[in-house]
mmCIF file of C-alpha atoms in Angstrom:
data_model
loop_
_atom_site.group_PDB
_atom_site.id
_atom_site.type_symbol
_atom_site.label_atom_id
_atom_site.label_comp_id
_atom_site.label_asym_id
_atom_site.label_seq_id
_atom_site.Cartn_x
_atom_site.Cartn_y
_atom_site.Cartn_z
ATOM 1 C CA UNK A 1100 -0.069 27.933 16.634
ATOM 2 C CA UNK A 1101 -1.187 24.961 18.678
ATOM 3 C CA UNK A 1102 2.481 23.134 18.238
ATOM 4 C CA UNK A 1103 4.007 26.174 19.577
ATOM 5 C CA UNK A 1104 1.564 26.565 22.518
ATOM 6 C CA UNK A 1105 2.220 22.904 23.407
ATOM 7 C CA UNK A 1106 5.859 23.486 23.127
ATOM 8 C CA UNK A 1107 5.715 26.617 25.784
ATOM 9 C CA UNK A 1108 4.316 24.247 28.156
ATOM 10 C CA UNK A 1109 6.545 21.061 27.421
ATOM 11 C CA UNK A 1110 9.552 22.134 25.223
ATOM 12 C CA UNK A 1111 10.855 18.688 24.884
ATOM 13 C CA UNK A 1112 7.968 16.897 23.680
ATOM 14 C CA UNK A 1113 9.243 14.843 20.925
ATOM 15 C CA UNK A 1114 5.737 14.126 18.740
ATOM 16 C CA UNK A 1115 5.009 17.849 18.729
ATOM 17 C CA UNK A 1116 8.413 18.675 17.581
ATOM 18 C CA UNK A 1117 8.197 16.277 14.671
ATOM 19 C CA UNK A 1118 4.853 17.600 13.837
ATOM 20 C CA UNK A 1119 6.070 21.153 13.663
ATOM 21 C CA UNK A 1120 9.128 20.027 11.679
ATOM 22 C CA UNK A 1121 6.610 18.418 9.417
ATOM 23 C CA UNK A 1122 4.656 21.617 9.014
ATOM 24 C CA UNK A 1123 7.721 23.946 8.389
ATOM 25 C CA UNK A 1124 8.622 21.521 5.615
ATOM 26 C CA UNK A 1125 5.391 22.195 3.935
ATOM 27 C CA UNK A 1126 6.144 25.633 4.002
ATOM 28 C CA UNK A 1127 9.943 25.003 2.425
ATOM 29 C CA UNK A 1128 11.762 25.310 5.505
ATOM 30 C CA UNK A 1129 13.603 22.226 5.127
ATOM 31 C CA UNK A 1130 16.775 22.546 7.132
ATOM 32 C CA UNK A 1131 14.739 23.686 10.121
ATOM 33 C CA UNK A 1132 12.335 20.839 9.619
ATOM 34 C CA UNK A 1133 14.886 18.137 9.665
ATOM 35 C CA UNK A 1134 16.551 19.691 12.894
ATOM 36 C CA UNK A 1135 12.981 19.767 14.660
ATOM 37 C CA UNK A 1136 12.281 16.192 13.605
ATOM 38 C CA UNK A 1137 15.609 14.778 14.401
ATOM 39 C CA UNK A 1138 15.333 16.435 17.949
ATOM 40 C CA UNK A 1139 11.890 15.037 18.229
ATOM 41 C CA UNK A 1140 13.086 11.419 17.413
ATOM 42 C CA UNK A 1141 16.003 11.892 19.771
ATOM 43 C CA UNK A 1142 13.688 12.900 22.702
ATOM 44 C CA UNK A 1143 10.937 10.385 21.977
ATOM 45 C CA UNK A 1144 13.126 7.711 20.136
ATOM 46 C CA UNK A 1145 10.227 4.940 20.923
ATOM 47 C CA UNK A 1146 7.354 7.080 19.272
ATOM 48 C CA UNK A 1147 5.711 5.837 15.930
ATOM 49 C CA UNK A 1148 4.725 9.086 15.381
ATOM 50 C CA UNK A 1149 8.029 10.663 15.260
ATOM 51 C CA UNK A 1150 9.569 7.992 13.165
ATOM 52 C CA UNK A 1151 6.826 8.224 10.785
ATOM 53 C CA UNK A 1152 7.084 11.960 10.323
ATOM 54 C CA UNK A 1153 10.832 11.454 9.828
ATOM 55 C CA UNK A 1154 9.953 9.178 6.924
ATOM 56 C CA UNK A 1155 7.403 11.412 5.492
ATOM 57 C CA UNK A 1156 10.084 14.018 5.265
ATOM 58 C CA UNK A 1157 12.392 11.839 3.730
ATOM 59 C CA UNK A 1158 9.848 10.709 1.107
ATOM 60 C CA UNK A 1159 9.013 14.411 0.417
ATOM 61 C CA UNK A 1160 12.529 14.743 -0.759
ATOM 62 C CA UNK A 1161 12.564 11.830 -2.772
ATOM 63 C CA UNK A 1162 15.261 9.725 -0.349
ATOM 64 C CA UNK A 1163 12.982 6.547 -0.453
ATOM 65 C CA UNK A 1164 15.779 4.342 1.064
ATOM 66 C CA UNK A 1165 16.021 6.413 4.053
ATOM 67 C CA UNK A 1166 12.290 7.023 4.425
ATOM 68 C CA UNK A 1167 11.837 3.122 4.136
ATOM 69 C CA UNK A 1168 14.261 2.850 7.129
ATOM 70 C CA UNK A 1169 12.406 5.155 9.175
ATOM 71 C CA UNK A 1170 8.837 3.631 8.628
ATOM 72 C CA UNK A 1171 10.475 0.478 9.713
ATOM 73 C CA UNK A 1172 11.356 2.184 12.707
ATOM 74 C CA UNK A 1173 8.096 3.228 13.240
ATOM 75 C CA UNK A 1174 6.700 -0.382 12.607
ATOM 76 C CA UNK A 1175 9.115 -1.420 15.458
ATOM 77 C CA UNK A 1176 7.330 0.574 17.823
ATOM 78 C CA UNK A 1177 3.559 -0.121 16.376
ATOM 79 C CA UNK A 1178 3.710 -3.080 14.225
ATOM 80 C CA UNK A 1179 0.068 -2.920 13.249
ATOM 81 C CA UNK A 1180 -0.307 0.505 12.097
ATOM 82 C CA UNK A 1181 -2.074 0.251 8.921
ATOM 83 C CA UNK A 1182 -1.043 3.892 7.785
ATOM 84 C CA UNK A 1183 2.425 3.178 7.952
ATOM 85 C CA UNK A 1184 2.424 -0.129 6.419
ATOM 86 C CA UNK A 1185 0.579 1.458 3.340
ATOM 87 C CA UNK A 1186 2.997 4.043 3.300
ATOM 88 C CA UNK A 1187 5.895 1.420 3.354
ATOM 89 C CA UNK A 1188 4.316 -0.793 0.877
ATOM 90 C CA UNK A 1189 3.931 2.315 -1.792
ATOM 91 C CA UNK A 1190 7.707 2.868 -1.360
ATOM 92 C CA UNK A 1191 8.680 -0.624 -1.680
ATOM 93 C CA UNK A 1192 7.022 -1.022 -4.727
ATOM 94 C CA UNK A 1193 8.595 2.386 -6.039
ATOM 95 C CA UNK A 1194 12.078 0.916 -5.294
ATOM 96 C CA UNK A 1195 11.435 -2.312 -6.566
ATOM 97 C CA UNK A 1196 11.468 -4.065 -3.308
ATOM 98 C CA UNK A 1197 8.841 -6.802 -4.376
ATOM 99 C CA UNK A 1198 9.555 -9.299 -1.869
ATOM 100 C CA UNK A 1199 9.219 -6.615 0.750
ATOM 101 C CA UNK A 1200 5.934 -5.307 -1.114
ATOM 102 C CA UNK A 1201 4.552 -8.752 -1.177
ATOM 103 C CA UNK A 1202 5.212 -9.414 2.486
ATOM 104 C CA UNK A 1203 3.693 -6.035 3.718
ATOM 105 C CA UNK A 1204 0.669 -6.442 1.444
ATOM 106 C CA UNK A 1205 0.005 -9.723 2.973
ATOM 107 C CA UNK A 1206 0.323 -8.415 6.557
ATOM 108 C CA UNK A 1207 -2.036 -5.901 5.510
ATOM 109 C CA UNK A 1208 -4.496 -8.472 4.023
ATOM 110 C CA UNK A 1209 -3.976 -10.333 7.274
ATOM 111 C CA UNK A 1210 -4.818 -7.493 9.486
ATOM 112 C CA UNK A 1211 -7.692 -6.385 7.424
ATOM 113 C CA UNK A 1212 -9.251 -8.954 5.328
ATOM 114 C CA UNK A 1213 -12.523 -6.919 4.900
ATOM 115 C CA UNK A 1214 -11.133 -4.153 2.513
ATOM 116 C CA UNK A 1215 -11.247 -5.461 -0.988
ATOM 117 C CA UNK A 1216 -8.090 -3.020 -1.886
ATOM 118 C CA UNK A 1217 -6.040 -5.374 0.365
ATOM 119 C CA UNK A 1218 -6.821 -8.410 -1.635
ATOM 120 C CA UNK A 1219 -5.995 -6.808 -5.112
ATOM 121 C CA UNK A 1220 -2.818 -5.133 -4.041
ATOM 122 C CA UNK A 1221 -1.509 -8.344 -2.770
ATOM 123 C CA UNK A 1222 -2.568 -10.220 -5.832
ATOM 124 C CA UNK A 1223 -0.838 -7.413 -7.639
ATOM 125 C CA UNK A 1224 2.204 -7.796 -5.669
ATOM 126 C CA UNK A 1225 2.241 -11.594 -6.379
ATOM 127 C CA UNK A 1226 1.686 -10.913 -10.155
ATOM 128 C CA UNK A 1227 4.712 -8.602 -10.128
ATOM 129 C CA UNK A 1228 6.800 -11.359 -8.519
ATOM 130 C CA UNK A 1229 5.426 -13.531 -11.245
ATOM 131 C CA UNK A 1230 3.685 -15.888 -8.878
ATOM 132 C CA UNK A 1231 0.720 -16.033 -11.064
ATOM 133 C CA UNK A 1232 -0.989 -19.207 -9.596
ATOM 134 C CA UNK A 1233 -0.744 -17.700 -6.500
ATOM 135 C CA UNK A 1234 -2.391 -14.239 -7.554
ATOM 136 C CA UNK A 1235 -5.035 -16.365 -9.087
ATOM 137 C CA UNK A 1236 -5.337 -18.224 -5.868
ATOM 138 C CA UNK A 1237 -5.780 -14.761 -4.125
ATOM 139 C CA UNK A 1238 -8.600 -13.529 -6.571
ATOM 140 C CA UNK A 1239 -10.236 -16.979 -5.993
ATOM 141 C CA UNK A 1240 -10.208 -16.461 -2.567
ATOM 142 C CA UNK A 1241 -11.685 -13.031 -2.660
ATOM 143 C CA UNK A 1242 -14.448 -14.442 -4.976
ATOM 144 C CA UNK A 1243 -15.371 -16.965 -2.198
ATOM 145 C CA UNK A 1244 -16.007 -13.989 0.291
ATOM 146 C CA UNK A 1245 -18.546 -12.519 -2.042
ATOM 147 C CA UNK A 1246 -20.653 -15.670 -2.550
ATOM 148 C CA UNK A 1247 -24.205 -15.103 -1.090
ATOM 149 C CA UNK A 1248 -23.662 -11.353 -1.146
ATOM 150 C CA UNK A 1249 -24.951 -8.880 -3.376
ATOM 151 C CA UNK A 1250 -22.271 -7.097 -5.850
ATOM 152 C CA UNK A 1251 -21.978 -3.874 -4.876
ATOM 153 C CA UNK A 1252 -20.378 -2.423 -8.251
ATOM 154 C CA UNK A 1253 -20.847 -4.462 -11.314
ATOM 155 C CA UNK A 1254 -17.918 -2.626 -13.167
ATOM 156 C CA UNK A 1255 -15.421 -3.253 -10.500
ATOM 157 C CA UNK A 1256 -16.591 -7.054 -10.260
ATOM 158 C CA UNK A 1257 -16.059 -7.080 -14.141
ATOM 159 C CA UNK A 1258 -12.885 -5.706 -13.821
ATOM 160 C CA UNK A 1259 -11.623 -8.094 -11.183
ATOM 161 C CA UNK A 1260 -12.802 -11.140 -13.720
ATOM 162 C CA UNK A 1261 -10.843 -9.542 -16.414
ATOM 163 C CA UNK A 1262 -8.064 -9.048 -14.260
ATOM 164 C CA UNK A 1263 -8.023 -12.637 -13.216
ATOM 165 C CA UNK A 1264 -8.335 -13.765 -16.858
ATOM 166 C CA UNK A 1265 -5.268 -11.611 -17.495
ATOM 167 C CA UNK A 1266 -3.416 -13.683 -14.755
ATOM 168 C CA UNK A 1267 -4.404 -16.972 -16.656
ATOM 169 C CA UNK A 1268 -3.120 -15.294 -20.006
ATOM 170 C CA UNK A 1269 0.211 -14.636 -18.049
ATOM 171 C CA UNK A 1270 0.489 -18.035 -16.546
ATOM 172 C CA UNK A 1271 0.865 -19.418 -20.070
ATOM 173 C CA UNK A 1272 -2.324 -21.273 -19.968
ATOM 174 C CA UNK A 1273 -4.484 -19.684 -23.165
ATOM 175 C CA UNK A 1274 -6.906 -22.588 -23.308
ATOM 176 C CA UNK A 1275 -7.911 -21.886 -19.792
ATOM 177 C CA UNK A 1276 -7.973 -18.338 -20.036
ATOM 178 C CA UNK A 1277 -10.530 -18.734 -23.074
ATOM 179 C CA UNK A 1278 -12.677 -20.975 -21.243
ATOM 180 C CA UNK A 1279 -12.551 -18.256 -18.272
ATOM 181 C CA UNK A 1280 -13.926 -15.772 -20.859
ATOM 182 C CA UNK A 1281 -16.626 -17.549 -21.899
ATOM 183 C CA UNK A 1282 -17.637 -18.354 -18.293
ATOM 184 C CA UNK A 1283 -17.521 -14.706 -17.240
ATOM 185 C CA UNK A 1284 -18.962 -13.006 -20.520
ATOM 186 C CA UNK A 1285 -22.398 -12.371 -19.109
ATOM 187 C CA UNK A 1286 -20.917 -10.541 -16.202
ATOM 188 C CA UNK A 1287 -18.244 -8.416 -18.092
ATOM 189 C CA UNK A 1288 -19.715 -4.752 -18.353
ATOM 190 C CA UNK A 1289 -16.575 -3.925 -20.619
ATOM 191 C CA UNK A 1290 -17.338 -5.679 -23.813
ATOM 192 C CA UNK A 1291 -14.794 -4.040 -25.738
ATOM 193 C CA UNK A 1292 -12.174 -5.203 -23.415
ATOM 194 C CA UNK A 1293 -13.828 -8.528 -23.665
ATOM 195 C CA UNK A 1294 -13.389 -8.824 -27.346
ATOM 196 C CA UNK A 1295 -9.723 -7.333 -27.516
ATOM 197 C CA UNK A 1296 -8.587 -10.042 -24.859
ATOM 198 C CA UNK A 1297 -10.483 -12.972 -27.349
#
């Protein structure tokens, strides 16, 4: 109703047309949805909202290649949009575009280094590329940001330490991994995982 009210006043408002198309898509009116979103993009080709919505439509139809193109189109107009970058990174890992995934996750970490998730998704991206030394370096850098602060969640901290140990194992350095396990043992909450890892 709100979209229709805006479109009565400004029938060529690209972003509103795109959002109306997104709503129609959720009502399973795909043909109309695509028509409205395409029209919205044509009317406002420089709008990141229109391009992002276009990508969301393609993603809902599992056309991930087209969705990625649309997200990149949105990022051309607003390169620092965290939501679009996160959406892009999820599709990149799903499509096995690991170099792109690493690049996008690094950008997200650079833009928002205070978010723990950004550190670990970047480490995971490097891990998937078999760049284990760099992944361990990212976890180490994150650990340094925690120095002098109180640990919010002992369990999450414990899981981070076990993940770092897994990376050390993946590097092919079992001795270093065993030494690391001994160091972190008092901080590990999941004692069963600790024993299984040994």
